[in-house]
């Protein structure tokens, strides 16, 4: 299990941004030949916005009531 991420932002949006940056840094710590590229952030200074795209491996099962259960699986170790 990955270590928890401490954030300083006081809003959910700010915390999301902090987690995105920390995830990007964790990806950059992986050797270049095996480095994943599962998170991208784009700053649009002109329009005052940040865009975050994240793709994560997951496992899928069906629960007892027939509902789909998705569980993200670790990809950064």
Tab-separated table of N, CA and C in Angstrom:
chain	number	residue	atom	x	y	z
A	1	UNK	N	0.846	-1.187	0.000
A	1	UNK	CA	0.000	0.000	0.000
A	1	UNK	C	0.883	1.238	0.000
A	2	UNK	N	0.495	2.198	-0.768
A	2	UNK	CA	1.248	3.451	-0.855
A	2	UNK	C	1.074	4.251	0.432
A	3	UNK	N	2.065	5.052	0.706
A	3	UNK	CA	1.975	5.938	1.861
A	3	UNK	C	0.883	6.972	1.612
A	4	UNK	N	0.271	7.416	2.692
A	4	UNK	CA	-0.753	8.447	2.536
A	4	UNK	C	-0.103	9.741	2.064
A	5	UNK	N	-0.917	10.591	1.480
A	5	UNK	CA	-0.434	11.873	0.962
A	5	UNK	C	-1.016	12.977	1.826
A	6	UNK	N	-0.137	13.788	2.382
A	6	UNK	CA	-0.593	14.917	3.177
A	6	UNK	C	-0.767	16.120	2.264
A	7	UNK	N	-1.902	16.765	2.380
A	7	UNK	CA	-2.164	17.950	1.566
A	7	UNK	C	-2.286	19.172	2.466
A	8	UNK	N	-2.051	20.311	1.890
A	8	UNK	CA	-2.149	21.571	2.630
A	8	UNK	C	-3.350	22.406	2.205
A	9	UNK	N	-3.938	22.073	1.075
A	9	UNK	CA	-5.066	22.860	0.560
A	9	UNK	C	-6.269	22.739	1.490
A	10	UNK	N	-7.080	23.759	1.499
A	10	UNK	CA	-8.268	23.770	2.352
A	10	UNK	C	-9.544	23.454	1.580
A	11	UNK	N	-9.406	23.210	0.270
A	11	UNK	CA	-10.575	22.849	-0.532
A	11	UNK	C	-10.325	21.494	-1.187
A	12	UNK	N	-11.386	20.807	-1.532
A	12	UNK	CA	-11.271	19.513	-2.211
A	12	UNK	C	-10.558	19.674	-3.550
A	13	UNK	N	-10.865	20.745	-4.262
A	13	UNK	CA	-10.230	21.007	-5.552
A	13	UNK	C	-8.719	21.192	-5.386
A	14	UNK	N	-8.329	21.941	-4.383
A	14	UNK	CA	-6.915	22.150	-4.111
A	14	UNK	C	-6.219	20.860	-3.715
A	15	UNK	N	-6.906	20.044	-2.927
A	15	UNK	CA	-6.335	18.753	-2.533
A	15	UNK	C	-6.171	17.833	-3.743
A	16	UNK	N	-7.126	17.849	-4.649
A	16	UNK	CA	-7.017	17.051	-5.870
A	16	UNK	C	-5.792	17.470	-6.664
A	17	UNK	N	-5.578	18.764	-6.789
A	17	UNK	CA	-4.425	19.274	-7.512
A	17	UNK	C	-3.126	18.802	-6.854
A	18	UNK	N	-3.057	18.886	-5.516
A	18	UNK	CA	-1.864	18.445	-4.801
A	18	UNK	C	-1.607	16.952	-5.003
A	19	UNK	N	-2.648	16.138	-4.933
A	19	UNK	CA	-2.500	14.696	-5.134
A	19	UNK	C	-2.052	14.402	-6.561
A	20	UNK	N	-2.580	15.133	-7.527
A	20	UNK	CA	-2.177	14.938	-8.925
A	20	UNK	C	-0.687	15.221	-9.094
A	21	UNK	N	-0.207	16.308	-8.519
A	21	UNK	CA	1.209	16.659	-8.623
A	21	UNK	C	2.066	15.593	-7.947
A	22	UNK	N	1.660	15.137	-6.779
A	22	UNK	CA	2.435	14.122	-6.066
A	22	UNK	C	2.431	12.791	-6.814
A	23	UNK	N	1.337	12.479	-7.492
A	23	UNK	CA	1.292	11.259	-8.299
A	23	UNK	C	2.236	11.389	-9.486
A	24	UNK	N	2.250	12.551	-10.120
A	24	UNK	CA	3.184	12.768	-11.230
A	24	UNK	C	4.627	12.617	-10.763
A	25	UNK	N	4.952	13.149	-9.607
A	25	UNK	CA	6.309	13.031	-9.082
A	25	UNK	C	6.659	11.570	-8.792
A	26	UNK	N	5.690	10.802	-8.285
A	26	UNK	CA	5.930	9.380	-8.030
A	26	UNK	C	6.178	8.637	-9.344
A	27	UNK	N	5.442	8.982	-10.385
A	27	UNK	CA	5.675	8.366	-11.694
A	27	UNK	C	7.068	8.717	-12.206
A	28	UNK	N	7.510	9.951	-12.019
A	28	UNK	CA	8.826	10.375	-12.492
A	28	UNK	C	9.957	9.683	-11.744
A	29	UNK	N	9.675	9.140	-10.565
A	29	UNK	CA	10.687	8.420	-9.797
A	29	UNK	C	10.932	7.010	-10.350
A	30	UNK	N	10.061	6.544	-11.229
A	30	UNK	CA	10.206	5.226	-11.848
A	30	UNK	C	11.199	5.354	-13.004
A	31	UNK	N	12.080	4.355	-13.181
A	31	UNK	CA	13.027	4.432	-14.303
A	31	UNK	C	12.316	4.699	-15.633
A	32	UNK	N	12.957	5.515	-16.465
A	32	UNK	CA	12.329	5.972	-17.710
A	32	UNK	C	11.858	4.837	-18.612
A	33	UNK	N	12.587	3.725	-18.639
A	33	UNK	CA	12.207	2.636	-19.544
A	33	UNK	C	10.958	1.892	-19.098
A	34	UNK	N	10.565	2.026	-17.845
A	34	UNK	CA	9.340	1.366	-17.358
A	34	UNK	C	8.351	2.360	-16.758
A	35	UNK	N	8.596	3.637	-16.963
A	35	UNK	CA	7.768	4.686	-16.343
A	35	UNK	C	6.356	4.707	-16.907
A	36	UNK	N	5.356	4.653	-16.023
A	36	UNK	CA	3.983	4.812	-16.495
A	36	UNK	C	3.695	6.281	-16.791
A	37	UNK	N	2.648	6.525	-17.521
A	37	UNK	CA	2.207	7.886	-17.799
A	37	UNK	C	0.697	7.921	-17.607
A	38	UNK	N	0.288	7.638	-16.385
A	38	UNK	CA	-1.141	7.507	-16.096
A	38	UNK	C	-1.805	8.798	-15.658
A	39	UNK	N	-1.029	9.835	-15.431
A	39	UNK	CA	-1.635	11.090	-15.009
A	39	UNK	C	-1.033	12.242	-15.806
A	40	UNK	N	-1.891	13.095	-16.284
A	40	UNK	CA	-1.469	14.294	-17.018
A	40	UNK	C	-2.204	15.495	-16.425
A	41	UNK	N	-1.474	16.569	-16.274
A	41	UNK	CA	-2.089	17.812	-15.827
A	41	UNK	C	-1.782	18.891	-16.851
A	42	UNK	N	-2.741	19.736	-17.066
A	42	UNK	CA	-2.590	20.826	-18.021
A	42	UNK	C	-3.039	22.117	-17.352
A	43	UNK	N	-2.172	23.102	-17.382
A	43	UNK	CA	-2.515	24.419	-16.841
A	43	UNK	C	-2.953	25.314	-17.988
A	44	UNK	N	-4.088	25.969	-17.808
A	44	UNK	CA	-4.563	26.950	-18.780
A	44	UNK	C	-4.626	28.292	-18.064
A	45	UNK	N	-3.502	28.974	-18.056
A	45	UNK	CA	-3.400	30.229	-17.321
A	45	UNK	C	-4.340	31.286	-17.894
A	46	UNK	N	-4.455	31.291	-19.198
A	46	UNK	CA	-5.305	32.297	-19.852
A	46	UNK	C	-6.763	32.193	-19.391
A	47	UNK	N	-7.261	30.963	-19.257
A	47	UNK	CA	-8.653	30.761	-18.832
A	47	UNK	C	-8.785	30.444	-17.349
A	48	UNK	N	-7.675	30.405	-16.628
A	48	UNK	CA	-7.710	30.175	-15.195
A	48	UNK	C	-8.220	28.800	-14.812
A	49	UNK	N	-7.685	27.765	-15.469
A	49	UNK	CA	-8.158	26.419	-15.137
A	49	UNK	C	-7.017	25.412	-15.160
A	50	UNK	N	-7.253	24.302	-14.478
A	50	UNK	CA	-6.333	23.172	-14.432
A	50	UNK	C	-7.125	21.959	-14.876
A	51	UNK	N	-6.529	21.168	-15.761
A	51	UNK	CA	-7.171	19.938	-16.226
A	51	UNK	C	-6.325	18.759	-15.767
A	52	UNK	N	-6.971	17.741	-15.180
A	52	UNK	CA	-6.280	16.554	-14.691
A	52	UNK	C	-6.916	15.334	-15.338
A	53	UNK	N	-6.075	14.489	-15.943
A	53	UNK	CA	-6.549	13.226	-16.526
A	53	UNK	C	-5.776	12.101	-15.863
A	54	UNK	N	-6.491	11.107	-15.332
A	54	UNK	CA	-5.857	9.997	-14.623
A	54	UNK	C	-6.445	8.682	-15.095
A	55	UNK	N	-5.572	7.755	-15.426
A	55	UNK	CA	-5.969	6.409	-15.800
A	55	UNK	C	-5.307	5.451	-14.822
A	56	UNK	N	-6.078	4.537	-14.276
A	56	UNK	CA	-5.543	3.635	-13.269
A	56	UNK	C	-5.977	2.203	-13.559
A	57	UNK	N	-5.073	1.240	-13.415
A	57	UNK	CA	-5.493	-0.144	-13.566
A	57	UNK	C	-6.475	-0.511	-12.453
A	58	UNK	N	-7.366	-1.419	-12.747
A	58	UNK	CA	-8.379	-1.804	-11.767
A	58	UNK	C	-8.795	-3.251	-11.983
A	59	UNK	N	-9.371	-3.822	-10.951
A	59	UNK	CA	-9.996	-5.137	-11.083
A	59	UNK	C	-11.498	-4.938	-10.952
A	60	UNK	N	-12.234	-5.781	-11.623
A	60	UNK	CA	-13.685	-5.651	-11.629
A	60	UNK	C	-14.309	-6.983	-11.213
A	61	UNK	N	-15.294	-6.888	-10.342
A	61	UNK	CA	-16.058	-8.062	-9.925
A	61	UNK	C	-17.528	-7.682	-9.883
A	62	UNK	N	-18.355	-8.677	-9.770
A	62	UNK	CA	-19.792	-8.468	-9.615
A	62	UNK	C	-20.153	-8.910	-8.208
A	63	UNK	N	-20.841	-8.046	-7.446
A	63	UNK	CA	-21.203	-8.390	-6.078
A	63	UNK	C	-22.464	-9.246	-6.043
A	64	UNK	N	-22.907	-9.583	-4.851
A	64	UNK	CA	-24.032	-10.496	-4.669
A	64	UNK	C	-25.345	-9.964	-5.242
A	65	UNK	N	-25.468	-8.659	-5.371
A	65	UNK	CA	-26.702	-8.078	-5.911
A	65	UNK	C	-26.582	-7.768	-7.399
A	66	UNK	N	-25.476	-8.186	-8.004
A	66	UNK	CA	-25.291	-7.975	-9.436
A	66	UNK	C	-24.643	-6.655	-9.801
A	67	UNK	N	-24.224	-5.900	-8.794
A	67	UNK	CA	-23.579	-4.612	-9.070
A	67	UNK	C	-22.100	-4.776	-9.406
A	68	UNK	N	-21.617	-3.930	-10.270
A	68	UNK	CA	-20.212	-3.945	-10.657
A	68	UNK	C	-19.384	-3.249	-9.580
A	69	UNK	N	-18.322	-3.908	-9.144
A	69	UNK	CA	-17.422	-3.346	-8.140
A	69	UNK	C	-16.057	-3.154	-8.789
A	70	UNK	N	-15.601	-1.921	-8.843
A	70	UNK	CA	-14.286	-1.598	-9.403
A	70	UNK	C	-13.349	-1.251	-8.253
A	71	UNK	N	-12.168	-1.854	-8.263
A	71	UNK	CA	-11.171	-1.587	-7.240
A	71	UNK	C	-9.861	-1.209	-7.937
A	72	UNK	N	-9.413	0.043	-7.783
A	72	UNK	CA	-8.127	0.428	-8.377
A	72	UNK	C	-7.007	-0.441	-7.813
A	73	UNK	N	-6.068	-0.819	-8.658
A	73	UNK	CA	-4.937	-1.626	-8.209
A	73	UNK	C	-3.661	-0.779	-8.272
A	74	UNK	N	-2.765	-0.996	-7.334
A	74	UNK	CA	-1.531	-0.195	-7.302
A	74	UNK	C	-0.712	-0.393	-8.576
A	75	UNK	N	-0.135	0.682	-9.053
A	75	UNK	CA	0.776	0.593	-10.187
A	75	UNK	C	2.111	1.264	-9.878
A	76	UNK	N	2.185	1.960	-8.774
A	76	UNK	CA	3.435	2.579	-8.332
A	76	UNK	C	3.873	1.886	-7.047
A	77	UNK	N	4.994	1.240	-7.102
A	77	UNK	CA	5.453	0.534	-5.905
A	77	UNK	C	6.822	0.995	-5.496
